[in-house]
XYZ file of N, CA and C in Angstrom:
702
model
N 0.820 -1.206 0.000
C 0.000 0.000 0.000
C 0.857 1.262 0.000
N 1.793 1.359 0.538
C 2.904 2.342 0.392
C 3.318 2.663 -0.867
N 2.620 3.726 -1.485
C 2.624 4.284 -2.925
C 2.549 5.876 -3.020
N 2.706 5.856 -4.296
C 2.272 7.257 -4.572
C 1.208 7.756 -4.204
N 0.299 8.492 -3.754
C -0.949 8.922 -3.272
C -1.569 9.747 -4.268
N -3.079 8.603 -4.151
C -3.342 9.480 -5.730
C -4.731 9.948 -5.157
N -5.937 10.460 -5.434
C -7.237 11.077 -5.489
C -8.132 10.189 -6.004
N -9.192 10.276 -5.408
C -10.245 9.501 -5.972
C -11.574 9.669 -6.092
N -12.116 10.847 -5.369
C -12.939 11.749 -5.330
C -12.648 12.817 -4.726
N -13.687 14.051 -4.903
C -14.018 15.195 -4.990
C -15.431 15.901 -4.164
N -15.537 15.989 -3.077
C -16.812 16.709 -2.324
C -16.273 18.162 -2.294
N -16.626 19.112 -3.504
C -16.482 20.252 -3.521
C -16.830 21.272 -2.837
N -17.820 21.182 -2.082
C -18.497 21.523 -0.812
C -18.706 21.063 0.151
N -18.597 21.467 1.599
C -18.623 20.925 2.694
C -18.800 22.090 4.027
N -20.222 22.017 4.849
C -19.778 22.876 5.728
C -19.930 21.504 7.200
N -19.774 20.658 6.853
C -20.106 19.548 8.030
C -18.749 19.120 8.303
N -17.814 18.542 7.673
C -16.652 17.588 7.451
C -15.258 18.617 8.403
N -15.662 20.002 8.328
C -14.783 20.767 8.866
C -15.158 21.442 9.413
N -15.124 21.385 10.889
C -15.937 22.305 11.969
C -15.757 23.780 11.685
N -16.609 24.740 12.094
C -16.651 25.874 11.769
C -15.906 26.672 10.563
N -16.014 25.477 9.548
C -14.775 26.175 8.205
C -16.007 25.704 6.927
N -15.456 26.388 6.030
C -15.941 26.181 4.633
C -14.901 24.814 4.122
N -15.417 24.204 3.374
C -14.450 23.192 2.749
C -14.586 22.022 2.102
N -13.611 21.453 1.453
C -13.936 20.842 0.357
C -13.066 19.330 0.821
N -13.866 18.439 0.041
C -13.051 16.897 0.877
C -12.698 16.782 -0.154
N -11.380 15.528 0.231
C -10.366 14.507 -0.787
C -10.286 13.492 -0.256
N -11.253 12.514 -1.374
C -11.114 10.932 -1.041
C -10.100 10.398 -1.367
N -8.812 9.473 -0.728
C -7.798 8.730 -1.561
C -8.642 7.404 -1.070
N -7.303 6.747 -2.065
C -8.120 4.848 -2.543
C -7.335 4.101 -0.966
N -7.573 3.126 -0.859
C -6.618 2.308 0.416
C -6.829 2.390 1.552
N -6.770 1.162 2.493
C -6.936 1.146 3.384
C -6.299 0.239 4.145
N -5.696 0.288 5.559
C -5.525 -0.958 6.089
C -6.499 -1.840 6.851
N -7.570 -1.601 7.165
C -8.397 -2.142 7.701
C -9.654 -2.187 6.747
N -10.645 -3.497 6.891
C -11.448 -3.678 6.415
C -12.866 -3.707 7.553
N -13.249 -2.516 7.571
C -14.352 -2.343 8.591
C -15.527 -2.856 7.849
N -16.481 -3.450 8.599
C -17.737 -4.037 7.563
C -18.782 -3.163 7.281
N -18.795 -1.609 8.495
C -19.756 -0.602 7.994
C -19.463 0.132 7.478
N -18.114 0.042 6.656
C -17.161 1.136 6.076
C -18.728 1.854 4.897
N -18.393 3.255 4.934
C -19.555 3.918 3.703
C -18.712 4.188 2.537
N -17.537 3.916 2.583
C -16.455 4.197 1.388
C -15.231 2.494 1.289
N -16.502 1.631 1.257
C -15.625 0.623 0.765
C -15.412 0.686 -0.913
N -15.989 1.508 -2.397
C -16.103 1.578 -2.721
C -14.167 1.672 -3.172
N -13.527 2.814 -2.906
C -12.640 3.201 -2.407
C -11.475 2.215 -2.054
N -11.810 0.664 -1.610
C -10.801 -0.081 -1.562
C -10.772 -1.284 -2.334
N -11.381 -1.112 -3.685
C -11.494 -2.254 -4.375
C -9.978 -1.913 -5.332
N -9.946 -2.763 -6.563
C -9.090 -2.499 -7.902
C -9.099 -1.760 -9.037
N -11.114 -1.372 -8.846
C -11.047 -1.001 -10.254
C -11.565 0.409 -9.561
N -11.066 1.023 -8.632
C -10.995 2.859 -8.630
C -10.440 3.748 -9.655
N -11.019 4.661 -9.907
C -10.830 5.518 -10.793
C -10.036 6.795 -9.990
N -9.292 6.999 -10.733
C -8.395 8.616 -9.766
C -8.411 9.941 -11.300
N -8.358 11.223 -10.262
C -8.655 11.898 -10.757
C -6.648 12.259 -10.846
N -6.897 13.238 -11.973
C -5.387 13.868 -12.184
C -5.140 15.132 -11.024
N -4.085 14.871 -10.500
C -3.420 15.679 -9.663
C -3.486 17.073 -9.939
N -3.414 17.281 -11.197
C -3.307 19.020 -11.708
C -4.550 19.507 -11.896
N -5.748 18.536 -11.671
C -7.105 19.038 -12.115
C -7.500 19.598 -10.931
N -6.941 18.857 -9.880
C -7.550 19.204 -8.232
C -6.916 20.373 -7.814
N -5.771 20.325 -7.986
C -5.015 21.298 -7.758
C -5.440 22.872 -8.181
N -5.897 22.383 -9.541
C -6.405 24.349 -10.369
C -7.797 24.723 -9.920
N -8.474 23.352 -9.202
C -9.797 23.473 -8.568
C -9.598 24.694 -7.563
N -8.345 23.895 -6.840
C -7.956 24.291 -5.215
C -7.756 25.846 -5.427
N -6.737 26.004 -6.660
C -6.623 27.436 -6.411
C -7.137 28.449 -7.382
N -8.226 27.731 -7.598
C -9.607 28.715 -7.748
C -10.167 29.392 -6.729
N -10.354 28.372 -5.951
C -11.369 28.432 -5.030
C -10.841 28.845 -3.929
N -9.304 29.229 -3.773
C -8.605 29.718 -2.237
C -9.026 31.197 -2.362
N -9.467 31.560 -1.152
C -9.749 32.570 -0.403
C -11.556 32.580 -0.264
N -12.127 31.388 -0.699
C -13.511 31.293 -0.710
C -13.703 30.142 0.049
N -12.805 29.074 -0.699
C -12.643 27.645 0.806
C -11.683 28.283 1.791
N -11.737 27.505 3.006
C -10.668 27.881 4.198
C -10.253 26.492 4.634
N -10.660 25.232 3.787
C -9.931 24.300 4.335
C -10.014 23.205 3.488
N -9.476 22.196 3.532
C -9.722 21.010 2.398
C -9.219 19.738 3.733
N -10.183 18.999 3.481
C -10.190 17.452 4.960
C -9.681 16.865 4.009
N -8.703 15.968 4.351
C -8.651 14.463 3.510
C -8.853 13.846 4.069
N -9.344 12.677 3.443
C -9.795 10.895 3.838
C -9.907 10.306 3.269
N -10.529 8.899 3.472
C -10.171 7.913 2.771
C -11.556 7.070 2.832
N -10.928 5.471 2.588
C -9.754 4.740 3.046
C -9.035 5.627 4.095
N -7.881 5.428 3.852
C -6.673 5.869 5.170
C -5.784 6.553 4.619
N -5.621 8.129 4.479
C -4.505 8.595 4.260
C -2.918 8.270 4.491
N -2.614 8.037 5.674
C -1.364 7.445 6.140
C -0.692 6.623 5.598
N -1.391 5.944 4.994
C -0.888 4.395 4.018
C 0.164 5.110 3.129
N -0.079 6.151 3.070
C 0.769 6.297 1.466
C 1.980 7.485 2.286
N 3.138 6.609 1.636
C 4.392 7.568 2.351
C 4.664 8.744 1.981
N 4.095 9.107 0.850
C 4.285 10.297 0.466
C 3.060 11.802 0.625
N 2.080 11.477 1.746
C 0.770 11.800 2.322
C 1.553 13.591 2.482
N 2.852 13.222 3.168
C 3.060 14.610 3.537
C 3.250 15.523 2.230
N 3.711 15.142 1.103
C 3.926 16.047 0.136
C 2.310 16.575 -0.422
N 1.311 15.835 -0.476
C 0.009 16.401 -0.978
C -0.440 17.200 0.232
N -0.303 16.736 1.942
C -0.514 18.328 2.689
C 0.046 19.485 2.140
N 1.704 19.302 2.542
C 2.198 20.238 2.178
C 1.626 21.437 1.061
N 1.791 20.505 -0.668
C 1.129 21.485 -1.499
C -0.304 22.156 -1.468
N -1.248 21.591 -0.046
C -2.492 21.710 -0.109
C -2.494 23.236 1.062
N -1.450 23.217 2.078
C -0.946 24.337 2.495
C -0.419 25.058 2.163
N 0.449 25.202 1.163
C 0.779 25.981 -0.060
C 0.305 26.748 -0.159
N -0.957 26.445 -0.621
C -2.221 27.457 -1.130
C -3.187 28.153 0.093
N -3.004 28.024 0.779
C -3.043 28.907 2.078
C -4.558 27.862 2.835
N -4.524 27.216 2.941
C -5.815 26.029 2.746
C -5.327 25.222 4.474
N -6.450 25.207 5.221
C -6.175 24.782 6.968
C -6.449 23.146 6.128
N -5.809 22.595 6.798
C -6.216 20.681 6.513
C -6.441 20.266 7.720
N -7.640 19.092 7.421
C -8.266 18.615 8.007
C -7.803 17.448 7.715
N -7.568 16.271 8.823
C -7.154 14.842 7.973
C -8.229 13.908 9.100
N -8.439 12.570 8.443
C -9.527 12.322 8.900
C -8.279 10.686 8.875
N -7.939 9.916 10.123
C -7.384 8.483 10.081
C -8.152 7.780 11.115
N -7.612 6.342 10.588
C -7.891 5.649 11.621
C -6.418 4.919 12.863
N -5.436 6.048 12.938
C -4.682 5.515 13.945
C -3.787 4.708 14.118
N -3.691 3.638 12.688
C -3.099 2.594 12.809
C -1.289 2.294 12.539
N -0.972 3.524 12.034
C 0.188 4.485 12.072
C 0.468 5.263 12.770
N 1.269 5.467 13.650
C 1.343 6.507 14.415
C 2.811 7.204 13.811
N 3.827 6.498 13.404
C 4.708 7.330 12.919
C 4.025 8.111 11.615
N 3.702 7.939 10.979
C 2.859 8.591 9.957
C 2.266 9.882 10.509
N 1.512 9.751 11.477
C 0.681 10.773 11.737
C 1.604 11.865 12.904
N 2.421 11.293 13.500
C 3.532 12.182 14.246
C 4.403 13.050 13.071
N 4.834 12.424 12.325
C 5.297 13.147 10.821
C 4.708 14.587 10.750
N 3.878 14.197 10.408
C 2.725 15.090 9.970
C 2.601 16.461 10.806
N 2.223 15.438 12.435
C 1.889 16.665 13.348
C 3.645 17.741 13.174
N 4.467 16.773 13.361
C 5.657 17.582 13.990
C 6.013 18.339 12.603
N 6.113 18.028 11.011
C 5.849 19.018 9.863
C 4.556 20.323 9.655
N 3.920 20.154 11.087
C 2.723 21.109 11.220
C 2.260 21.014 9.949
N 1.844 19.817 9.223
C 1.156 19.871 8.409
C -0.731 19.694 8.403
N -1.150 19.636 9.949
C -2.550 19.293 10.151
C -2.491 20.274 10.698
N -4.079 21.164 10.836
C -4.440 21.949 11.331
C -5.744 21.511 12.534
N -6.286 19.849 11.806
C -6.759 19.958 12.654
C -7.271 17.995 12.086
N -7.386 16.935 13.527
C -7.147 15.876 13.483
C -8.170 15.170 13.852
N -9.706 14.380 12.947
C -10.087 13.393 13.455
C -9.577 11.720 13.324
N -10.032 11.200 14.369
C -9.633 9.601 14.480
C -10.554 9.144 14.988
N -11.091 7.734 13.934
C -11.775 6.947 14.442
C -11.254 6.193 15.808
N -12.024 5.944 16.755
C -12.019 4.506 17.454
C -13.134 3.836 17.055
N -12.566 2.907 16.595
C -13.565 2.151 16.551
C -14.425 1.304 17.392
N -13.452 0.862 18.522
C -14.421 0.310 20.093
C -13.403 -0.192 20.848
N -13.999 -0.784 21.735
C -13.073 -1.275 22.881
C -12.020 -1.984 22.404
N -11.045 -2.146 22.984
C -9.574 -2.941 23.117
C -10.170 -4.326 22.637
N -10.725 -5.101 23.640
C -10.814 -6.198 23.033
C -11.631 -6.929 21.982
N -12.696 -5.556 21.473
C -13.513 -6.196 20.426
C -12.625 -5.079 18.901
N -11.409 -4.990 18.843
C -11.413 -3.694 17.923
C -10.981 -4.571 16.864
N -10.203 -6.055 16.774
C -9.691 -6.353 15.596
C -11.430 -6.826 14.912
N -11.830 -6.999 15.636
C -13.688 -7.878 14.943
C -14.321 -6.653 14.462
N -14.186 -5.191 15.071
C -14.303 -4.355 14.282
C -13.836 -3.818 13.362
N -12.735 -3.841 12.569
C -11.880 -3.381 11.909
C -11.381 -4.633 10.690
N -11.906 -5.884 11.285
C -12.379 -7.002 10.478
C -10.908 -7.090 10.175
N -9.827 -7.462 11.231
C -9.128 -7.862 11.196
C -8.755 -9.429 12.071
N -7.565 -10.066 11.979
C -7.383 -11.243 12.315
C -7.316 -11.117 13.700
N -8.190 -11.813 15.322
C -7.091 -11.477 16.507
C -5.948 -11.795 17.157
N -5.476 -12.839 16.066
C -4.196 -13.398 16.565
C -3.174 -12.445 15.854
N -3.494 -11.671 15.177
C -2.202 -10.966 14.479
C -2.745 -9.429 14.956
N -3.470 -8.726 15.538
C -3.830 -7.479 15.498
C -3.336 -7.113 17.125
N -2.898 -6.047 17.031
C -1.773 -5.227 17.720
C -2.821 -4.000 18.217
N -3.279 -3.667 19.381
C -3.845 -2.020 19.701
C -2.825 -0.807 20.166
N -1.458 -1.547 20.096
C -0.803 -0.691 20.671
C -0.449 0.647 19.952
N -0.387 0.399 18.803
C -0.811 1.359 17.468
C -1.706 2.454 18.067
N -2.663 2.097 17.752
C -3.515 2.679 18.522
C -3.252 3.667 19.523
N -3.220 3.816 20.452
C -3.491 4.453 21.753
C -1.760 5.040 21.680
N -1.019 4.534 21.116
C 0.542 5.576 20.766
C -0.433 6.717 20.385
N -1.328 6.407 19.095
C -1.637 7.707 17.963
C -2.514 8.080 19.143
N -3.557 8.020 19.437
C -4.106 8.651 20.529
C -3.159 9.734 21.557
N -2.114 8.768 22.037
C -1.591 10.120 22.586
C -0.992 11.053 22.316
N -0.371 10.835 21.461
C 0.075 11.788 20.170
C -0.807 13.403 19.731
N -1.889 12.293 19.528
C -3.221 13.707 19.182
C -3.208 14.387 20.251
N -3.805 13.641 21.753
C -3.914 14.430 22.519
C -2.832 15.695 23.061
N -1.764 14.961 22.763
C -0.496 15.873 23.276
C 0.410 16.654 22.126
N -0.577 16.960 20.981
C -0.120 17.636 20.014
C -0.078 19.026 19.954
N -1.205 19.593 20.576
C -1.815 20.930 20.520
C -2.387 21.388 19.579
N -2.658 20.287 18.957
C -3.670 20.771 17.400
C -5.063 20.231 17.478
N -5.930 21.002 16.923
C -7.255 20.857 17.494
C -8.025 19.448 16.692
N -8.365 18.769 17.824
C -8.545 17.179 16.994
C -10.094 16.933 17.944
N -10.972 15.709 17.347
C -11.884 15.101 17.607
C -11.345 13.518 17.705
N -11.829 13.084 18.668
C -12.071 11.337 18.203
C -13.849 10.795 18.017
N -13.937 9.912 17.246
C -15.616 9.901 17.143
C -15.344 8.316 16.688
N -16.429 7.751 17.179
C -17.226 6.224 17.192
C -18.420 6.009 16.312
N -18.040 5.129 15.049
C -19.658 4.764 14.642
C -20.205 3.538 14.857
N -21.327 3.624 15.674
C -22.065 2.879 16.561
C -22.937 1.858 15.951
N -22.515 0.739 15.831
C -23.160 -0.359 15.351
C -23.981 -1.163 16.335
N -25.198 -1.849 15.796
C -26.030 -2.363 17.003
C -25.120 -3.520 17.452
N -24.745 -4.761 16.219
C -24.386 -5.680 16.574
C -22.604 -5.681 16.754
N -22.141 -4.418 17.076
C -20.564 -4.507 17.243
C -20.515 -3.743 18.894
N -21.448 -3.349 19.576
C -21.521 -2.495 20.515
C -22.247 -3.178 21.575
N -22.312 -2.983 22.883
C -22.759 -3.195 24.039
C -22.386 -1.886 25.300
N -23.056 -2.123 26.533
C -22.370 -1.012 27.331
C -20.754 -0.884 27.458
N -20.590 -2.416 27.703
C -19.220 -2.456 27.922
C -18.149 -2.140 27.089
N -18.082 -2.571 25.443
C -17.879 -2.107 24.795
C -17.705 -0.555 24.190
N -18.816 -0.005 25.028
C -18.588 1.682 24.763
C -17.928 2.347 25.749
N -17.593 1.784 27.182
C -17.376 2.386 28.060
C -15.763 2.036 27.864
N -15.160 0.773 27.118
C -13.838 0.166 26.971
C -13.222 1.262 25.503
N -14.306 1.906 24.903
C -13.770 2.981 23.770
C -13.738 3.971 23.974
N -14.736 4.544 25.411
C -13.953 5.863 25.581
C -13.286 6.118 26.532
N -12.969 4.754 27.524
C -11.356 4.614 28.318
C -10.381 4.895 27.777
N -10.298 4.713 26.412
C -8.702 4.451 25.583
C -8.763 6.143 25.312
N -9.678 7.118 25.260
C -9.677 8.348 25.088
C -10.022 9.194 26.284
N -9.580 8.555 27.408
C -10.236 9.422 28.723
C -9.826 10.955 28.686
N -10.499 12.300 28.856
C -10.108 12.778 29.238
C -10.234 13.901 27.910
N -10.713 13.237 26.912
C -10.236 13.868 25.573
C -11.183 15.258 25.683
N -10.616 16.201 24.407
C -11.596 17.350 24.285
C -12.370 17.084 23.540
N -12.998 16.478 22.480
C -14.144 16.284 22.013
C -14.347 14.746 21.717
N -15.059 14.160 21.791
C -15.407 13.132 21.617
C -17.068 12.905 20.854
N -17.426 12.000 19.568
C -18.297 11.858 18.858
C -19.159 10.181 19.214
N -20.294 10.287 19.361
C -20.757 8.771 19.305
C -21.790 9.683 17.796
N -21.510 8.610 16.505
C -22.063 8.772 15.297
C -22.982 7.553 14.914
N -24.008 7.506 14.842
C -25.241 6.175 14.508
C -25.013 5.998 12.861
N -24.255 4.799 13.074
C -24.310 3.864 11.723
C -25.524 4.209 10.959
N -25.487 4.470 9.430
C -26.589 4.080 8.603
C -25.898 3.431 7.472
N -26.857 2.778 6.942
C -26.458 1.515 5.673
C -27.005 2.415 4.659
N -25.852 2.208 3.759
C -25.906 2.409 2.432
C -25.359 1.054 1.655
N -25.224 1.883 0.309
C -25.135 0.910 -0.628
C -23.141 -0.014 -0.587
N -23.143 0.951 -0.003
C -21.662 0.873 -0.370
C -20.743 0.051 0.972
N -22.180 -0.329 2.047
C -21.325 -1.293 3.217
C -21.305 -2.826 3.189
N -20.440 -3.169 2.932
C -19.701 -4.764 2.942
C -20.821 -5.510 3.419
N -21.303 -5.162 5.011
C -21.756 -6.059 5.500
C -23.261 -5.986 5.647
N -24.163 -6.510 4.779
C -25.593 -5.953 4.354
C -26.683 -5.840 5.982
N -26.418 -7.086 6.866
C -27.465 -7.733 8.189
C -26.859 -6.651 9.277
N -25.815 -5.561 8.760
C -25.651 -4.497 10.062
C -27.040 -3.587 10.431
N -27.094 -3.325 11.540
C -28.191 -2.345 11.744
C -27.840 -1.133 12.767
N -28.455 0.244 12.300
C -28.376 1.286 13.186
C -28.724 0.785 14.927
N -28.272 1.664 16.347
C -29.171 1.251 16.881
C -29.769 2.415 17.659
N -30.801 1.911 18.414
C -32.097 2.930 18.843
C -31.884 3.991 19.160
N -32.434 5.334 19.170
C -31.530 6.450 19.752
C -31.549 6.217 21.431
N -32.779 5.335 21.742
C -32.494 5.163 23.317
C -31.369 4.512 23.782
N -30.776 3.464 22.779
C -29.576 2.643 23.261
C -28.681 4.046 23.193
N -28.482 4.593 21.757
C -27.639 5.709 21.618
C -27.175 6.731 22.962
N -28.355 6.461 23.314
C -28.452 8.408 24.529
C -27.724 7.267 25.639
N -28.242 5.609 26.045
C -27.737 5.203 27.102
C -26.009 5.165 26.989
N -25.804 4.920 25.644
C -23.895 4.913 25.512
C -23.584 6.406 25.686
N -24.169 7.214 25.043
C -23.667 8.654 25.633
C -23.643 8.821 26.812
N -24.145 8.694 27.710
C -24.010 8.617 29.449
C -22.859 7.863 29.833
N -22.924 6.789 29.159
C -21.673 5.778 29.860
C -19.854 6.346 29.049
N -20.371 6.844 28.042
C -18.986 7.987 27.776
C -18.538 8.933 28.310
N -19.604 9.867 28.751
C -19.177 10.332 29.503
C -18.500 10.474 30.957
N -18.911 9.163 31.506
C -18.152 9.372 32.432
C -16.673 9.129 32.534
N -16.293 9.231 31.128
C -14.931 9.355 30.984
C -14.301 10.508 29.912
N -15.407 10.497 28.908
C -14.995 12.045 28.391
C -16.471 12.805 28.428
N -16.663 13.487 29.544
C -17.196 14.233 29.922
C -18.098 15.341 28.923
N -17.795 15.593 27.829
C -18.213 16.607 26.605
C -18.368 15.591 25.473
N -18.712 14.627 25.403
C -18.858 13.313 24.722
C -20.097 13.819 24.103
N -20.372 13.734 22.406
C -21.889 14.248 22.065
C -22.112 13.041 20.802
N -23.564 13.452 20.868
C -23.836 12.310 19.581
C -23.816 13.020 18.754
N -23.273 12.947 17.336
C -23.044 13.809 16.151
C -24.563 13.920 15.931
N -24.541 15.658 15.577
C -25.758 16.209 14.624
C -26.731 16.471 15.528
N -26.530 16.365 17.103
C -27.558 16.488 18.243
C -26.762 17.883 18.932
């Protein structure tokens, strides 16, 4: 997966994806994890289509001083070793970045922070310690969290303004389970519980949202470890 980093879509508008900013997303292809509610598995097949580098680019600086930020995501930005040169030129143009990972790199994303190339950092968790390789639909005899919770502290002790956020599956979640995902983030400044919805584009068809009453009961039990814990869009 360690390649050139190429583009793969285009959300030319955005006032959701980047808190209090105007802005425009960048999908790249790849991923290391295969989550089953992923909404952009689309994104980690063979036959992706990428857009040309110079097309995005004359987009970008059209549109600088009208956008104030451009998020990337994925798949997983980090994968690709050369992630810092497309910040870089995306700061160039006077453009705040937003990067959106899932953690599983932490030298990657220390790079980054210490090139002050993020302005500002979400990361999935995906759930507790011991259910995270079944979430992430990885093997558990080979899956490692220590990854993990390095990049976690990293964010936290970066000084750059970051979120961590959870999407809440009925059948990947329990109390315990939510209270074991926002242990690994105690303490944090923002924290997201986000309610799964199925689209076309998730792997695993028999997933289901769950109730907003279960929802509001995991928000309580987050908080008592990150305290400002909210359900996205509430």
């Amino acid at each position: 997966m360690d390649r050139y980093v190429k583009i793969s879509g285009i959300q030319k508008l955005t006032l959701l994806d980047y808190p209090e900013h105007t802005a425009c997303t960048l999908f790249v292809p790849g991923c290391n994890f295969k989550c089953p509610f992923c909404h952009n598995s689309e994104l980690l097949g063979s036959d992706v289509e990428f857009y040309d580098e110079s097309e995005i680019f004359a987009f970008l600086k059209k549109r600088a001083g009208v956008l104030e930020g451009v998020c990337v995501t994925g798949g997983e930005p980090t994968v690709y070793t050369d992630i810092d040169r497309l910040l870089g030129k995306i700061k160039d143009l006077g453009y705040k970045v937003k990067l959106d990972t899932n953690g599983f790199l932490p030298r990657r994303v220390s790079a980054l922070l210490d090139e002050k190339l993020v302005d500002y950092i979400a990361m999935d968790i995906k759930n507790s310690e011991d259910r995270y390789a079944e979430t992430v639909g990885l093997p558990f005899d080979r899956f490692d969290v220590s990854p993990i919770k390095e990049t976690i502290s990293l964010i936290m002790n970066s000084g750059v303004d970051y979120e961590f956020r959870t999407t809440v599956v009925t059948e990947l979640f329990d109390d315990k389970s939510i209270a074991g995902a926002a242990q690994l983030i105690a303490g944090a400044d923002k924290y997201f519980l986000q309610k799964f919805v199925m689209r076309d584009t998730v792997p695993a068809k028999t997933l289901t949202s769950p109730h907003s009453i279960v929802l509001s009961r995991y928000l309580e039990i987050a908080r008592q470890y990150v305290p400002s814990a909210r359900i996205r869009g509430e």
